[in-house]
XYZ file of C-alpha atoms in Angstrom:
469
model
C -227.310 21.866 -99.683
C -226.490 18.339 -98.534
C -222.888 17.757 -97.568
C -220.834 14.779 -98.693
C -219.675 12.449 -95.941
C -215.921 12.273 -95.316
C -215.580 8.748 -96.677
C -217.314 9.742 -99.922
C -215.532 11.422 -102.777
C -217.289 14.197 -104.657
C -218.298 13.020 -108.127
C -217.689 14.989 -111.304
C -220.424 14.307 -113.861
C -220.455 15.701 -117.387
C -223.924 16.199 -118.905
C -224.384 16.637 -122.635
C -228.015 16.787 -123.834
C -229.300 17.007 -127.402
C -229.939 20.571 -128.629
C -233.673 20.724 -127.896
C -235.109 22.500 -124.869
C -237.275 19.477 -124.049
C -233.948 17.672 -123.488
C -231.806 20.490 -122.074
C -234.239 21.481 -119.302
C -234.638 17.987 -117.702
C -230.847 17.559 -117.855
C -230.481 20.898 -116.043
C -233.065 19.898 -113.406
C -231.095 16.709 -112.682
C -227.843 18.709 -112.597
C -229.353 20.966 -109.903
C -230.459 17.988 -107.799
C -226.983 16.414 -108.047
C -225.244 19.693 -107.196
C -227.483 20.054 -104.131
C -225.784 16.907 -102.827
C -222.356 18.546 -103.141
C -221.265 16.956 -106.419
C -219.815 18.785 -109.404
C -221.538 18.939 -112.800
C -220.103 20.153 -116.104
C -223.085 20.962 -118.323
C -222.117 20.995 -121.997
C -223.983 22.837 -124.740
C -223.551 25.625 -127.267
C -223.119 29.274 -126.236
C -226.540 30.555 -127.332
C -228.379 27.642 -125.691
C -226.546 28.159 -122.414
C -227.509 31.845 -122.458
C -231.174 30.858 -122.879
C -231.280 28.355 -120.007
C -233.006 29.379 -116.752
C -230.785 31.055 -114.172
C -229.274 28.774 -111.516
C -230.239 29.149 -107.848
C -227.327 30.541 -105.779
C -227.038 27.365 -103.682
C -226.025 25.196 -106.682
C -224.406 27.744 -109.015
C -220.849 27.172 -107.680
C -221.035 23.437 -108.485
C -222.523 23.607 -111.991
C -220.076 24.758 -114.630
C -221.391 25.532 -118.102
C -219.086 24.351 -120.883
C -219.582 26.290 -124.121
C -218.807 24.389 -127.322
C -219.356 26.648 -130.344
C -221.467 24.868 -132.960
C -219.485 24.238 -136.176
C -220.853 25.807 -139.345
C -222.421 23.355 -141.780
C -224.204 23.833 -145.089
C -227.958 24.509 -144.919
C -227.930 25.418 -141.206
C -228.822 29.107 -140.676
C -226.615 31.479 -138.691
C -227.318 31.424 -134.908
C -229.429 28.247 -135.184
C -228.318 26.221 -132.152
C -231.526 24.477 -131.045
C -234.426 22.726 -132.748
C -236.711 25.655 -131.893
C -234.582 27.926 -134.130
C -235.254 26.076 -137.393
C -238.021 24.466 -139.454
C -238.502 20.751 -138.868
C -236.932 19.740 -142.191
C -233.687 21.560 -141.283
C -233.151 19.592 -138.035
C -230.985 16.921 -139.789
C -228.415 19.655 -140.527
C -228.414 20.598 -136.830
C -227.588 16.934 -136.083
C -224.790 17.152 -138.639
C -223.308 20.161 -136.813
C -223.864 18.436 -133.458
C -221.868 15.403 -134.633
C -218.957 17.724 -135.445
C -218.778 18.616 -131.728
C -217.184 15.201 -131.103
C -213.630 16.526 -131.465
C -213.951 19.666 -129.249
C -215.902 17.608 -126.700
C -213.076 15.045 -126.620
C -210.551 17.853 -126.016
C -212.652 19.031 -123.079
C -212.899 15.491 -121.652
C -209.123 14.992 -121.765
C -208.583 17.674 -119.105
C -211.923 17.377 -117.293
C -211.039 14.757 -114.663
C -214.649 13.542 -114.957
C -215.805 10.166 -113.668
C -219.115 9.991 -115.522
C -220.857 11.289 -118.632
C -224.641 11.450 -118.946
C -225.391 11.606 -122.669
C -228.469 11.785 -124.854
C -229.640 9.689 -127.814
C -228.105 11.982 -130.457
C -224.480 11.857 -129.292
C -224.083 8.106 -129.713
C -220.394 8.744 -130.526
C -219.489 9.644 -126.937
C -219.118 6.194 -125.380
C -216.135 4.864 -127.399
C -214.118 8.043 -126.681
C -215.092 8.030 -123.018
C -214.074 4.401 -122.705
C -210.575 5.186 -124.035
C -210.273 7.929 -121.418
C -211.506 5.666 -118.594
C -214.765 7.622 -118.140
C -218.012 5.741 -117.605
C -221.220 6.562 -119.527
C -224.896 6.561 -118.665
C -227.551 7.003 -121.318
C -229.905 9.512 -119.713
C -233.175 9.213 -121.608
C -235.699 12.025 -121.423
C -237.988 9.674 -123.346
C -240.321 7.981 -120.890
C -240.196 4.313 -119.896
C -243.226 3.407 -122.073
C -241.542 5.003 -125.114
C -238.315 3.103 -124.507
C -240.165 -0.123 -123.792
C -242.253 0.235 -126.940
C -239.187 0.859 -129.156
C -237.755 -2.475 -128.090
C -234.410 -4.298 -127.812
C -231.223 -2.971 -129.406
C -231.073 -5.989 -131.735
C -234.421 -4.958 -133.269
C -233.618 -1.232 -133.249
C -230.311 -1.746 -135.084
C -231.813 -4.242 -137.515
C -229.838 -7.273 -136.340
C -233.086 -9.138 -135.732
C -236.341 -9.008 -137.680
C -238.516 -6.196 -136.387
C -240.949 -3.661 -137.695
C -240.800 -3.191 -141.439
C -243.844 -1.012 -142.161
C -245.711 1.829 -140.399
C -248.577 -0.456 -139.353
C -246.143 -2.466 -137.224
C -245.858 0.543 -134.900
C -249.619 0.756 -134.349
C -249.832 -2.382 -132.174
C -248.159 -3.447 -128.949
C -244.928 -5.365 -129.731
C -244.329 -9.023 -128.740
C -241.798 -8.129 -126.003
C -244.501 -6.300 -123.997
C -246.065 -9.107 -121.898
C -249.210 -7.269 -120.728
C -252.345 -5.854 -122.339
C -251.900 -2.226 -123.338
C -253.179 0.349 -125.824
C -249.771 2.052 -125.835
C -248.733 2.258 -129.495
C -248.581 4.860 -132.225
C -251.616 5.736 -134.279
C -251.075 5.474 -138.030
C -250.892 9.226 -138.653
C -248.425 9.656 -135.768
C -245.925 7.126 -137.070
C -246.200 8.554 -140.603
C -245.350 12.029 -139.248
C -242.483 10.519 -137.265
C -241.168 8.321 -140.073
C -237.927 10.310 -140.250
C -236.799 8.715 -136.972
C -236.624 5.426 -138.857
C -234.375 6.644 -141.664
C -232.268 9.679 -142.393
C -231.900 10.121 -146.117
C -229.917 13.339 -145.655
C -227.132 12.291 -143.297
C -227.237 8.529 -143.051
C -227.706 8.019 -139.276
C -231.342 7.732 -138.229
C -232.557 8.806 -134.805
C -233.470 5.205 -134.046
C -229.937 4.044 -134.915
C -228.427 6.773 -132.715
C -230.747 5.734 -129.899
C -229.862 2.035 -130.240
C -226.114 2.681 -130.139
C -226.544 5.036 -127.150
C -228.137 2.211 -125.180
C -225.732 -0.467 -126.409
C -222.586 1.449 -125.408
C -223.763 2.764 -122.026
C -222.825 1.372 -118.609
C -226.423 1.732 -117.478
C -229.691 3.430 -118.432
C -231.184 6.356 -116.541
C -234.775 7.310 -117.391
C -236.844 10.349 -116.629
C -239.788 8.794 -114.835
C -240.797 7.021 -111.671
C -241.230 3.319 -111.042
C -244.381 3.892 -108.969
C -246.129 5.515 -111.963
C -245.130 2.958 -114.642
C -243.546 -0.103 -112.929
C -244.442 -2.564 -115.689
C -242.649 -0.468 -118.338
C -239.464 -0.209 -116.286
C -239.557 -4.014 -116.051
C -239.896 -4.292 -119.844
C -236.774 -2.147 -120.315
C -234.844 -4.214 -117.793
C -235.883 -7.396 -119.624
C -235.066 -6.273 -123.158
C -231.749 -4.519 -122.443
C -230.392 -6.687 -119.590
C -228.777 -3.624 -118.018
C -229.275 -1.699 -114.828
C -232.192 0.705 -115.314
C -232.669 3.528 -112.833
C -235.429 6.137 -112.556
C -234.346 9.786 -112.374
C -237.775 10.884 -111.132
C -240.141 13.121 -113.088
C -237.777 16.100 -112.562
C -240.484 18.725 -112.046
C -239.565 22.227 -113.080
C -237.935 24.242 -110.274
C -237.439 27.531 -112.086
C -235.456 29.909 -109.929
C -237.156 33.285 -109.590
C -234.259 35.720 -109.676
C -236.548 38.650 -108.959
C -236.335 39.860 -112.553
C -240.014 39.484 -113.432
C -240.728 38.566 -117.019
C -242.124 41.686 -118.681
C -245.195 39.881 -119.973
C -246.339 38.277 -116.723
C -248.017 41.292 -115.025
C -250.206 41.831 -118.120
C -251.006 38.118 -118.422
C -251.836 37.876 -114.713
C -254.093 40.928 -114.924
C -256.103 39.248 -117.702
C -256.237 35.870 -115.912
C -257.349 37.521 -112.667
C -260.500 38.712 -114.453
C -261.519 35.230 -115.665
C -263.797 32.851 -113.734
C -261.966 30.276 -111.631
C -261.061 27.037 -113.511
C -262.485 28.054 -116.900
C -259.516 29.200 -118.999
C -258.083 26.809 -121.606
C -254.320 27.215 -121.857
C -253.067 26.209 -125.331
C -249.367 25.613 -126.057
C -247.420 23.054 -128.079
C -243.888 23.385 -126.709
C -240.765 24.675 -128.393
C -240.836 22.300 -131.391
C -244.357 21.301 -132.426
C -245.795 23.589 -135.069
C -249.311 22.929 -136.373
C -250.127 23.282 -140.081
C -252.189 26.258 -141.256
C -255.247 23.994 -141.605
C -254.772 22.755 -138.034
C -254.432 26.326 -136.736
C -257.735 27.183 -138.415
C -259.524 24.249 -136.751
C -257.951 24.920 -133.331
C -258.977 28.587 -133.542
C -262.546 27.828 -134.585
C -262.745 25.100 -131.934
C -261.683 27.552 -129.223
C -264.300 29.974 -130.531
C -267.056 27.316 -130.506
C -266.138 26.133 -126.998
C -267.394 29.435 -125.538
C -264.658 29.186 -122.901
C -261.971 31.801 -122.223
C -258.574 30.809 -123.637
C -254.908 31.786 -123.602
C -253.137 30.500 -126.710
C -249.364 30.572 -127.172
C -249.040 30.295 -130.943
C -245.608 29.667 -132.417
C -246.128 31.173 -135.881
C -242.734 30.057 -137.216
C -239.744 27.936 -136.215
C -236.901 30.440 -136.381
C -236.368 33.428 -138.701
C -235.730 31.277 -141.784
C -239.092 29.471 -141.553
C -240.985 30.572 -144.670
C -244.349 29.214 -143.512
C -245.740 31.845 -141.139
C -249.007 30.768 -139.530
C -252.040 33.078 -139.620
C -255.201 33.177 -137.546
C -258.501 32.787 -139.430
C -259.967 36.033 -140.696
C -262.070 37.817 -138.088
C -261.155 35.342 -135.311
C -259.447 37.885 -133.043
C -262.315 40.374 -133.357
C -264.947 37.708 -132.652
C -263.137 36.421 -129.533
C -261.884 39.783 -128.253
C -262.009 39.938 -124.455
C -262.646 36.176 -124.165
C -259.344 34.987 -125.568
C -255.696 35.974 -125.885
C -253.299 34.819 -128.610
C -249.623 35.365 -127.763
C -246.814 34.782 -130.276
C -243.934 35.457 -127.847
C -242.383 33.428 -125.047
C -244.555 33.260 -121.909
C -243.922 32.031 -118.337
C -245.778 28.723 -118.724
C -245.310 27.619 -115.114
C -246.879 30.819 -113.799
C -249.818 30.547 -116.209
C -250.496 26.892 -115.346
C -250.301 27.811 -111.662
C -253.060 30.426 -111.964
C -256.465 29.508 -110.500
C -258.324 30.697 -113.623
C -256.773 27.957 -115.797
C -258.960 24.859 -115.952
C -257.318 22.763 -118.666
C -254.292 22.503 -120.951
C -254.451 21.760 -124.700
C -250.981 20.321 -125.288
C -248.819 18.269 -127.685
C -248.101 15.728 -124.876
C -244.400 16.557 -124.628
C -243.396 15.127 -121.249
C -242.029 18.358 -119.751
C -245.388 20.030 -120.416
C -247.181 16.999 -118.959
C -245.121 17.164 -115.749
C -245.775 20.919 -115.444
C -249.522 20.325 -115.900
C -249.576 17.634 -113.186
C -247.563 19.936 -110.896
C -250.428 22.412 -111.146
C -253.273 19.855 -111.314
C -254.444 20.861 -114.802
C -256.180 18.122 -116.855
C -254.985 17.584 -120.406
C -256.468 17.783 -123.885
C -254.001 16.033 -126.204
C -253.052 16.935 -129.769
C -249.872 15.089 -130.727
C -247.390 16.093 -133.441
C -243.939 14.470 -133.308
C -241.568 11.880 -131.916
C -242.620 10.273 -128.624
C -245.777 12.368 -128.159
C -248.105 9.645 -129.458
C -246.799 7.130 -126.927
C -247.073 9.715 -124.137
C -250.675 10.393 -125.164
C -251.635 6.689 -124.991
C -250.217 6.446 -121.454
C -252.204 9.515 -120.383
C -255.354 8.146 -122.039
C -254.952 4.772 -120.285
C -254.581 6.466 -116.922
C -257.461 8.876 -117.694
C -255.242 11.919 -117.133
C -255.791 13.266 -120.626
C -258.268 13.068 -123.500
C -257.107 13.085 -127.126
C -258.887 15.250 -129.681
C -260.627 12.762 -132.068
C -258.736 12.619 -135.398
C -258.760 10.830 -138.730
C -256.685 7.675 -138.293
C -254.897 7.984 -141.637
C -254.011 11.661 -141.967
C -254.507 12.972 -138.418
C -256.948 15.675 -139.482
C -259.471 16.962 -136.954
C -262.397 19.368 -136.891
C -263.160 22.498 -134.896
C -266.177 20.655 -133.441
C -263.931 17.890 -132.064
C -261.605 20.526 -130.552
C -264.553 22.342 -128.919
C -266.029 19.075 -127.595
C -262.682 17.882 -126.173
C -261.971 21.185 -124.427
C -265.429 21.427 -122.856
C -265.265 17.779 -121.742
C -261.986 18.282 -119.890
C -262.670 21.730 -118.417
C -266.383 21.927 -117.538
C -268.475 18.855 -118.441
C -269.556 16.418 -115.730
C -268.343 13.524 -117.906
C -264.786 14.926 -117.735
C -264.670 14.970 -113.923
C -262.620 11.755 -113.893
C -259.755 13.511 -115.767
C -259.789 16.462 -113.391
C -259.750 14.132 -110.382
C -257.063 11.810 -111.744
C -254.641 14.653 -112.444
C -254.935 15.685 -108.789
C -254.495 12.091 -107.624
C -251.328 11.686 -109.705
C -249.654 14.814 -108.396
C -247.885 13.034 -105.535
C -246.233 10.590 -107.977
C -244.859 13.499 -110.014
C -244.063 16.116 -107.384
C -242.910 14.446 -104.194
C -239.690 15.882 -102.767
C -238.888 12.810 -100.641
C -239.327 10.403 -103.547
C -237.310 12.584 -105.909
C -234.573 12.823 -103.270
C -234.540 9.036 -102.869
C -234.068 8.573 -106.626
C -231.124 10.993 -106.669
C -229.498 9.320 -103.648
C -229.883 5.882 -105.277
C -228.394 7.216 -108.497
C -225.386 8.758 -106.738
C -224.770 5.533 -104.772
C -224.822 3.575 -108.028
C -222.376 5.972 -109.704
C -219.999 5.783 -106.746
C -220.135 1.985 -106.499
C -219.388 1.502 -110.217
C -216.358 3.821 -110.023
C -214.895 1.560 -107.330
C -214.937 -1.475 -109.649
């Protein structure tokens, strides 16, 4: 652990991410890096989420304090549902409703916290005014990448103060505030699936509105990403928001192995050990994305047609109240027995991606999964579902790090043949060599200890200097 110099005062930073593991985990990774420098972090979430977070390494555990805020009960939110992974997609607005009711208990915590800074997410846009009254500064820590933030545009457009996008097609082209040629934009079917970020008929505050206010009321913007990987997008954000914008680094996963081996890993490893080197397709769509039954059928038949070994983590439902339970096509498991594994439980993704047998990753393009793939040099086959995944996919396509499964532009449908072709291209075909090479070439930009350390030092210097003003 780094020690703080005598003339420096230890910072106390409160972190409060949105209740999705794709948000909570990067926040925790940054908390660990800050604690390594001798600073104190209060990490705020709900009791069940905190229990499910990875264990802290002993060297930082004394400096990271978990603050449990019980989630208030609200209508239509099932018992014990504390994260997006616990509920069907259409129930998530009620989780946001409960999350908003944490404002009062969070304020009570702040009043006695003696904190200097709060790092908050897009959902808790209500933090900044309270923090300001208490003399605490706020940073909007975005786990959305720089291209996503740049594409979404200035606060005036986001909040509707200036004319902006009025129809889905407007999101399928690069916006006027991006001054360079780029293919980074949503495809029509992606923006239609994500249309709920633009309006919230249930509770009145859309995700886009929350996001805009989070930026507007922050002292500066901190972004998961690195300026060497996407410098032009960081410049766009600086231009449109006229605020200090700092990179937090890619925050690669540093899961602490406490010695308590996950029960499933020895069996998974035994199966992987028997597969030819670099041939297994790992298939997983994160904690939130859930394909439709039709999509599951095409993915399954595509894996079968690819003739490659596969390990598929299939989330058959989002929480116990999800009435739509996904099924595999009839006879699929018998026909692929020995060549493929379908797992419906949690698996140690980092260990699987790190295995030599895995040759490619069929993913939803969630950024945490992307970073984990680059950490282990696994090229990507992309099948987007929600939120920022479409923008992430365009960036990966542009940089030839990933190949998107061909889909119908209007409804996003795809065929088993396109799945099989995409997988074989990325894992074994000569034509896909560029993707396999580029993933290896990008690894240093994603997993470089010195660069990550520099970003954290710059961040801490900035926090300290602003507290002096």
